[in-house]
């Protein structure tokens, strides 16, 4: 692989918040946008 | 809200090492941290804005993967040990200090002791010839 072939990169992150009281939230951060997503969307992204 | 993600200084060599182990020297180590800083990430960042007290999570081999030829992924979880505001996370080379490779600022979370955040961070390189 040529290191010089790559000039850009994209960071996409997901996070799951598990509250001690049992509530769970899912989010995706892409670019400058943090979006709450459904559990289904989160799971689909993690099975690709 | 100043959310965003940056692959910071040294990150390119870091990422390439993940995709082609022949370029890596030794066995790299990775640790996930979180903090309360909210400043927009920049390429020159060397640390989180304000790292929280919890120990960094060692990202073990099984929590790192390469789901595609040009993509690397890390998964790590951090548990709050007290009331915390969390708005950023980063991947570092060491359990303290070290080199920060990626910094992400997200929506502000108000956490209590025992709350857990599991992060999945994906870095996709883009071929400039595309």
PDB file of C-alpha atoms in Angstrom:
ATOM      1  CA  UNK A   1       0.000   0.000   0.000  1.00  0.00           C
ATOM      2  CA  UNK A   2       1.261   3.462  -0.838  1.00  0.00           C
ATOM      3  CA  UNK A   3       1.006   5.821   2.096  1.00  0.00           C
ATOM      4  CA  UNK A   4       0.858   8.775  -0.250  1.00  0.00           C
ATOM      5  CA  UNK A   5      -2.265   7.420  -1.878  1.00  0.00           C
ATOM      6  CA  UNK A   6      -4.307   8.556   1.071  1.00  0.00           C
ATOM      7  CA  UNK A   7      -4.837  12.207   1.673  1.00  0.00           C
ATOM      8  CA  UNK A   8      -8.090  12.329   3.534  1.00  0.00           C
ATOM      9  CA  UNK A   9      -9.929  10.403   6.161  1.00  0.00           C
ATOM     10  CA  UNK A  10     -13.368  10.450   7.649  1.00  0.00           C
ATOM     11  CA  UNK A  11     -14.069   9.688  11.280  1.00  0.00           C
ATOM     12  CA  UNK A  12     -17.530   8.390  12.084  1.00  0.00           C
ATOM     13  CA  UNK A  13     -18.372   7.466  15.627  1.00  0.00           C
ATOM     14  CA  UNK A  14     -21.313   5.902  17.365  1.00  0.00           C
ATOM     15  CA  UNK A  15     -21.994   5.840  21.043  1.00  0.00           C
ATOM     16  CA  UNK A  16     -24.429   4.026  23.264  1.00  0.00           C
ATOM     17  CA  UNK A  17     -25.360   5.508  26.630  1.00  0.00           C
ATOM     18  CA  UNK A  18     -26.554   3.012  29.225  1.00  0.00           C
ATOM     19  CA  UNK A  19     -27.989   4.784  32.233  1.00  0.00           C
ATOM     20  CA  UNK A  20     -27.876   3.032  35.579  1.00  0.00           C
ATOM     21  CA  UNK A  21     -31.707   3.271  35.702  1.00  0.00           C
ATOM     22  CA  UNK A  22     -31.978   1.123  32.570  1.00  0.00           C
ATOM     23  CA  UNK A  23     -32.518   3.765  29.902  1.00  0.00           C
ATOM     24  CA  UNK A  24     -30.422   3.426  26.751  1.00  0.00           C
ATOM     25  CA  UNK A  25     -29.695   6.039  24.074  1.00  0.00           C
ATOM     26  CA  UNK A  26     -27.893   5.734  20.765  1.00  0.00           C
ATOM     27  CA  UNK A  27     -26.086   8.476  18.834  1.00  0.00           C
ATOM     28  CA  UNK A  28     -24.007   8.887  15.686  1.00  0.00           C
ATOM     29  CA  UNK A  29     -21.421  11.628  15.156  1.00  0.00           C
ATOM     30  CA  UNK A  30     -20.523  12.317  11.542  1.00  0.00           C
ATOM     31  CA  UNK A  31     -18.813  15.518  10.526  1.00  0.00           C
ATOM     32  CA  UNK A  32     -20.135  18.207  12.833  1.00  0.00           C
ATOM     33  CA  UNK A  33     -23.476  16.541  13.431  1.00  0.00           C
ATOM     34  CA  UNK A  34     -24.477  14.483  16.460  1.00  0.00           C
ATOM     35  CA  UNK A  35     -27.728  12.656  15.776  1.00  0.00           C
ATOM     36  CA  UNK A  36     -29.785  10.467  18.078  1.00  0.00           C
ATOM     37  CA  UNK A  37     -30.530   7.223  16.260  1.00  0.00           C
ATOM     38  CA  UNK A  38     -32.698   4.222  16.905  1.00  0.00           C
ATOM     39  CA  UNK A  39     -31.439   0.980  18.351  1.00  0.00           C
ATOM     40  CA  UNK A  40     -32.098  -0.627  14.976  1.00  0.00           C
ATOM     41  CA  UNK A  41     -29.940   1.912  13.137  1.00  0.00           C
ATOM     42  CA  UNK A  42     -27.191   1.425  15.692  1.00  0.00           C
ATOM     43  CA  UNK A  43     -27.301  -2.336  15.419  1.00  0.00           C
ATOM     44  CA  UNK A  44     -27.338  -2.305  11.621  1.00  0.00           C
ATOM     45  CA  UNK A  45     -24.207  -0.138  11.615  1.00  0.00           C
ATOM     46  CA  UNK A  46     -22.497  -2.593  13.923  1.00  0.00           C
ATOM     47  CA  UNK A  47     -23.221  -5.647  11.842  1.00  0.00           C
ATOM     48  CA  UNK A  48     -21.812  -4.327   8.576  1.00  0.00           C
TER      49      UNK A  48
ATOM     50  CA  UNK B   1     -22.843  22.827  20.005  1.00  0.00           C
ATOM     51  CA  UNK B   2     -19.287  22.291  18.771  1.00  0.00           C
ATOM     52  CA  UNK B   3     -19.503  18.654  17.810  1.00  0.00           C
ATOM     53  CA  UNK B   4     -17.085  17.088  15.385  1.00  0.00           C
ATOM     54  CA  UNK B   5     -14.309  14.594  14.848  1.00  0.00           C
ATOM     55  CA  UNK B   6     -10.670  14.984  13.933  1.00  0.00           C
ATOM     56  CA  UNK B   7      -7.943  12.607  13.055  1.00  0.00           C
ATOM     57  CA  UNK B   8      -5.173  14.591  14.738  1.00  0.00           C
ATOM     58  CA  UNK B   9      -1.412  14.917  14.225  1.00  0.00           C
ATOM     59  CA  UNK B  10       0.352  11.588  13.762  1.00  0.00           C
ATOM     60  CA  UNK B  11      -2.969  10.059  12.944  1.00  0.00           C
ATOM     61  CA  UNK B  12      -2.115   9.322   9.334  1.00  0.00           C
ATOM     62  CA  UNK B  13       0.887   7.194  10.222  1.00  0.00           C
ATOM     63  CA  UNK B  14      -1.219   5.600  12.927  1.00  0.00           C
ATOM     64  CA  UNK B  15      -4.009   4.726  10.549  1.00  0.00           C
ATOM     65  CA  UNK B  16      -1.689   3.414   7.877  1.00  0.00           C
ATOM     66  CA  UNK B  17      -0.036   1.205  10.476  1.00  0.00           C
ATOM     67  CA  UNK B  18      -3.429  -0.337  11.181  1.00  0.00           C
ATOM     68  CA  UNK B  19      -4.032  -1.137   7.558  1.00  0.00           C
ATOM     69  CA  UNK B  20      -0.542  -2.332   6.750  1.00  0.00           C
ATOM     70  CA  UNK B  21       1.215  -3.838   9.737  1.00  0.00           C
ATOM     71  CA  UNK B  22       4.465  -3.863   7.767  1.00  0.00           C
ATOM     72  CA  UNK B  23       4.778  -0.132   8.363  1.00  0.00           C
ATOM     73  CA  UNK B  24       4.278  -0.374  12.116  1.00  0.00           C
ATOM     74  CA  UNK B  25       7.175  -0.519  14.520  1.00  0.00           C
ATOM     75  CA  UNK B  26       6.394  -2.812  17.412  1.00  0.00           C
ATOM     76  CA  UNK B  27       2.874  -3.532  18.551  1.00  0.00           C
ATOM     77  CA  UNK B  28       0.789  -0.382  18.902  1.00  0.00           C
ATOM     78  CA  UNK B  29      -1.453   0.044  21.907  1.00  0.00           C
ATOM     79  CA  UNK B  30      -4.679   2.039  22.143  1.00  0.00           C
ATOM     80  CA  UNK B  31      -6.609   3.524  25.009  1.00  0.00           C
ATOM     81  CA  UNK B  32      -9.974   5.245  25.008  1.00  0.00           C
ATOM     82  CA  UNK B  33     -10.596   8.272  27.217  1.00  0.00           C
ATOM     83  CA  UNK B  34     -13.414  10.757  27.761  1.00  0.00           C
ATOM     84  CA  UNK B  35     -13.736  14.264  29.053  1.00  0.00           C
ATOM     85  CA  UNK B  36     -15.882  17.345  29.412  1.00  0.00           C
ATOM     86  CA  UNK B  37     -14.168  19.631  26.895  1.00  0.00           C
ATOM     87  CA  UNK B  38     -16.344  21.128  24.182  1.00  0.00           C
ATOM     88  CA  UNK B  39     -13.936  23.027  21.958  1.00  0.00           C
ATOM     89  CA  UNK B  40     -14.107  22.098  18.295  1.00  0.00           C
ATOM     90  CA  UNK B  41     -11.514  19.418  17.460  1.00  0.00           C
ATOM     91  CA  UNK B  42      -8.532  20.549  15.399  1.00  0.00           C
ATOM     92  CA  UNK B  43      -5.684  18.673  13.751  1.00  0.00           C
ATOM     93  CA  UNK B  44      -3.239  20.243  16.209  1.00  0.00           C
ATOM     94  CA  UNK B  45      -4.976  18.888  19.316  1.00  0.00           C
ATOM     95  CA  UNK B  46      -2.671  16.843  21.534  1.00  0.00           C
ATOM     96  CA  UNK B  47      -5.035  16.151  24.428  1.00  0.00           C
ATOM     97  CA  UNK B  48      -8.696  16.223  25.350  1.00  0.00           C
ATOM     98  CA  UNK B  49     -10.039  19.579  26.419  1.00  0.00           C
ATOM     99  CA  UNK B  50     -10.596  18.364  29.982  1.00  0.00           C
ATOM    100  CA  UNK B  51     -10.083  14.654  30.578  1.00  0.00           C
ATOM    101  CA  UNK B  52     -12.284  13.075  33.236  1.00  0.00           C
ATOM    102  CA  UNK B  53     -10.968  11.105  36.198  1.00  0.00           C
ATOM    103  CA  UNK B  54     -11.813   7.596  34.994  1.00  0.00           C
ATOM    104  CA  UNK B  55      -8.896   5.427  33.894  1.00  0.00           C
ATOM    105  CA  UNK B  56      -8.482   5.098  30.171  1.00  0.00           C
ATOM    106  CA  UNK B  57      -9.891   1.903  28.704  1.00  0.00           C
ATOM    107  CA  UNK B  58      -7.363  -0.390  27.086  1.00  0.00           C
ATOM    108  CA  UNK B  59      -8.615  -1.295  23.619  1.00  0.00           C
ATOM    109  CA  UNK B  60      -7.745  -4.943  23.323  1.00  0.00           C
ATOM    110  CA  UNK B  61      -7.094  -6.735  20.057  1.00  0.00           C
ATOM    111  CA  UNK B  62     -10.603  -8.179  19.889  1.00  0.00           C
ATOM    112  CA  UNK B  63     -12.109  -4.702  20.040  1.00  0.00           C
ATOM    113  CA  UNK B  64     -10.191  -3.509  17.022  1.00  0.00           C
ATOM    114  CA  UNK B  65     -11.192  -4.581  13.553  1.00  0.00           C
ATOM    115  CA  UNK B  66     -10.790  -3.797   9.896  1.00  0.00           C
ATOM    116  CA  UNK B  67     -14.309  -4.061   8.450  1.00  0.00           C
ATOM    117  CA  UNK B  68     -13.124  -2.928   5.009  1.00  0.00           C
ATOM    118  CA  UNK B  69      -9.786  -2.556   3.227  1.00  0.00           C
ATOM    119  CA  UNK B  70      -9.680   1.176   3.899  1.00  0.00           C
ATOM    120  CA  UNK B  71     -11.404   1.205   7.284  1.00  0.00           C
ATOM    121  CA  UNK B  72     -10.305   0.665  10.871  1.00  0.00           C
ATOM    122  CA  UNK B  73     -12.654   0.448  13.835  1.00  0.00           C
ATOM    123  CA  UNK B  74     -12.169   0.601  17.605  1.00  0.00           C
ATOM    124  CA  UNK B  75     -14.773  -0.172  20.263  1.00  0.00           C
ATOM    125  CA  UNK B  76     -14.396   0.710  23.928  1.00  0.00           C
ATOM    126  CA  UNK B  77     -16.592   1.415  26.925  1.00  0.00           C
ATOM    127  CA  UNK B  78     -16.078   3.696  29.894  1.00  0.00           C
ATOM    128  CA  UNK B  79     -18.076   3.601  33.133  1.00  0.00           C
ATOM    129  CA  UNK B  80     -18.660   6.734  35.195  1.00  0.00           C
ATOM    130  CA  UNK B  81     -17.361   6.463  38.752  1.00  0.00           C
ATOM    131  CA  UNK B  82     -19.179   9.610  39.868  1.00  0.00           C
ATOM    132  CA  UNK B  83     -21.327  12.424  38.488  1.00  0.00           C
ATOM    133  CA  UNK B  84     -19.746  13.454  35.213  1.00  0.00           C
ATOM    134  CA  UNK B  85     -20.275  15.743  32.281  1.00  0.00           C
ATOM    135  CA  UNK B  86     -19.022  14.002  29.159  1.00  0.00           C
ATOM    136  CA  UNK B  87     -18.774  15.725  25.809  1.00  0.00           C
ATOM    137  CA  UNK B  88     -15.614  14.365  24.189  1.00  0.00           C
ATOM    138  CA  UNK B  89     -13.676  11.175  23.652  1.00  0.00           C
ATOM    139  CA  UNK B  90     -10.260  10.356  22.275  1.00  0.00           C
ATOM    140  CA  UNK B  91      -8.025   7.455  21.357  1.00  0.00           C
ATOM    141  CA  UNK B  92      -4.497   7.550  22.797  1.00  0.00           C
ATOM    142  CA  UNK B  93      -1.312   5.508  22.561  1.00  0.00           C
ATOM    143  CA  UNK B  94      -0.907   5.085  26.324  1.00  0.00           C
ATOM    144  CA  UNK B  95      -2.852   4.778  29.572  1.00  0.00           C
ATOM    145  CA  UNK B  96      -1.661   8.251  30.560  1.00  0.00           C
ATOM    146  CA  UNK B  97      -0.262  11.118  28.506  1.00  0.00           C
ATOM    147  CA  UNK B  98       0.865   9.512  25.213  1.00  0.00           C
ATOM    148  CA  UNK B  99      -0.138  10.532  21.703  1.00  0.00           C
ATOM    149  CA  UNK B 100      -3.751  11.352  20.905  1.00  0.00           C
ATOM    150  CA  UNK B 101      -4.771   9.997  17.499  1.00  0.00           C
ATOM    151  CA  UNK B 102      -8.422  10.945  17.248  1.00  0.00           C
ATOM    152  CA  UNK B 103     -10.599  13.427  19.144  1.00  0.00           C
ATOM    153  CA  UNK B 104     -14.383  13.516  18.938  1.00  0.00           C
ATOM    154  CA  UNK B 105     -16.701  16.077  20.498  1.00  0.00           C
ATOM    155  CA  UNK B 106     -20.325  15.026  20.873  1.00  0.00           C
ATOM    156  CA  UNK B 107     -23.491  16.212  22.562  1.00  0.00           C
ATOM    157  CA  UNK B 108     -23.178  16.887  26.289  1.00  0.00           C
ATOM    158  CA  UNK B 109     -24.051  13.967  28.562  1.00  0.00           C
ATOM    159  CA  UNK B 110     -24.879  14.311  32.250  1.00  0.00           C
ATOM    160  CA  UNK B 111     -23.891  10.993  33.753  1.00  0.00           C
ATOM    161  CA  UNK B 112     -24.167   9.467  37.186  1.00  0.00           C
ATOM    162  CA  UNK B 113     -22.032   6.805  38.778  1.00  0.00           C
ATOM    163  CA  UNK B 114     -22.548   3.487  37.019  1.00  0.00           C
ATOM    164  CA  UNK B 115     -23.640   4.968  33.692  1.00  0.00           C
ATOM    165  CA  UNK B 116     -21.756   3.448  30.757  1.00  0.00           C
ATOM    166  CA  UNK B 117     -20.897   4.887  27.368  1.00  0.00           C
ATOM    167  CA  UNK B 118     -19.755   2.514  24.637  1.00  0.00           C
ATOM    168  CA  UNK B 119     -17.951   4.206  21.767  1.00  0.00           C
ATOM    169  CA  UNK B 120     -17.471   2.829  18.272  1.00  0.00           C
ATOM    170  CA  UNK B 121     -14.956   4.883  16.307  1.00  0.00           C
ATOM    171  CA  UNK B 122     -14.474   4.267  12.605  1.00  0.00           C
ATOM    172  CA  UNK B 123     -11.689   5.790  10.546  1.00  0.00           C
ATOM    173  CA  UNK B 124     -12.079   5.485   6.797  1.00  0.00           C
ATOM    174  CA  UNK B 125      -9.210   6.530   4.590  1.00  0.00           C
ATOM    175  CA  UNK B 126     -10.054   8.039   1.246  1.00  0.00           C
ATOM    176  CA  UNK B 127      -7.870   7.411  -1.778  1.00  0.00           C
ATOM    177  CA  UNK B 128      -7.074  10.779  -3.325  1.00  0.00           C
ATOM    178  CA  UNK B 129      -7.149   9.206  -6.771  1.00  0.00           C
ATOM    179  CA  UNK B 130     -10.880   8.533  -6.430  1.00  0.00           C
TER     180      UNK B 130
END
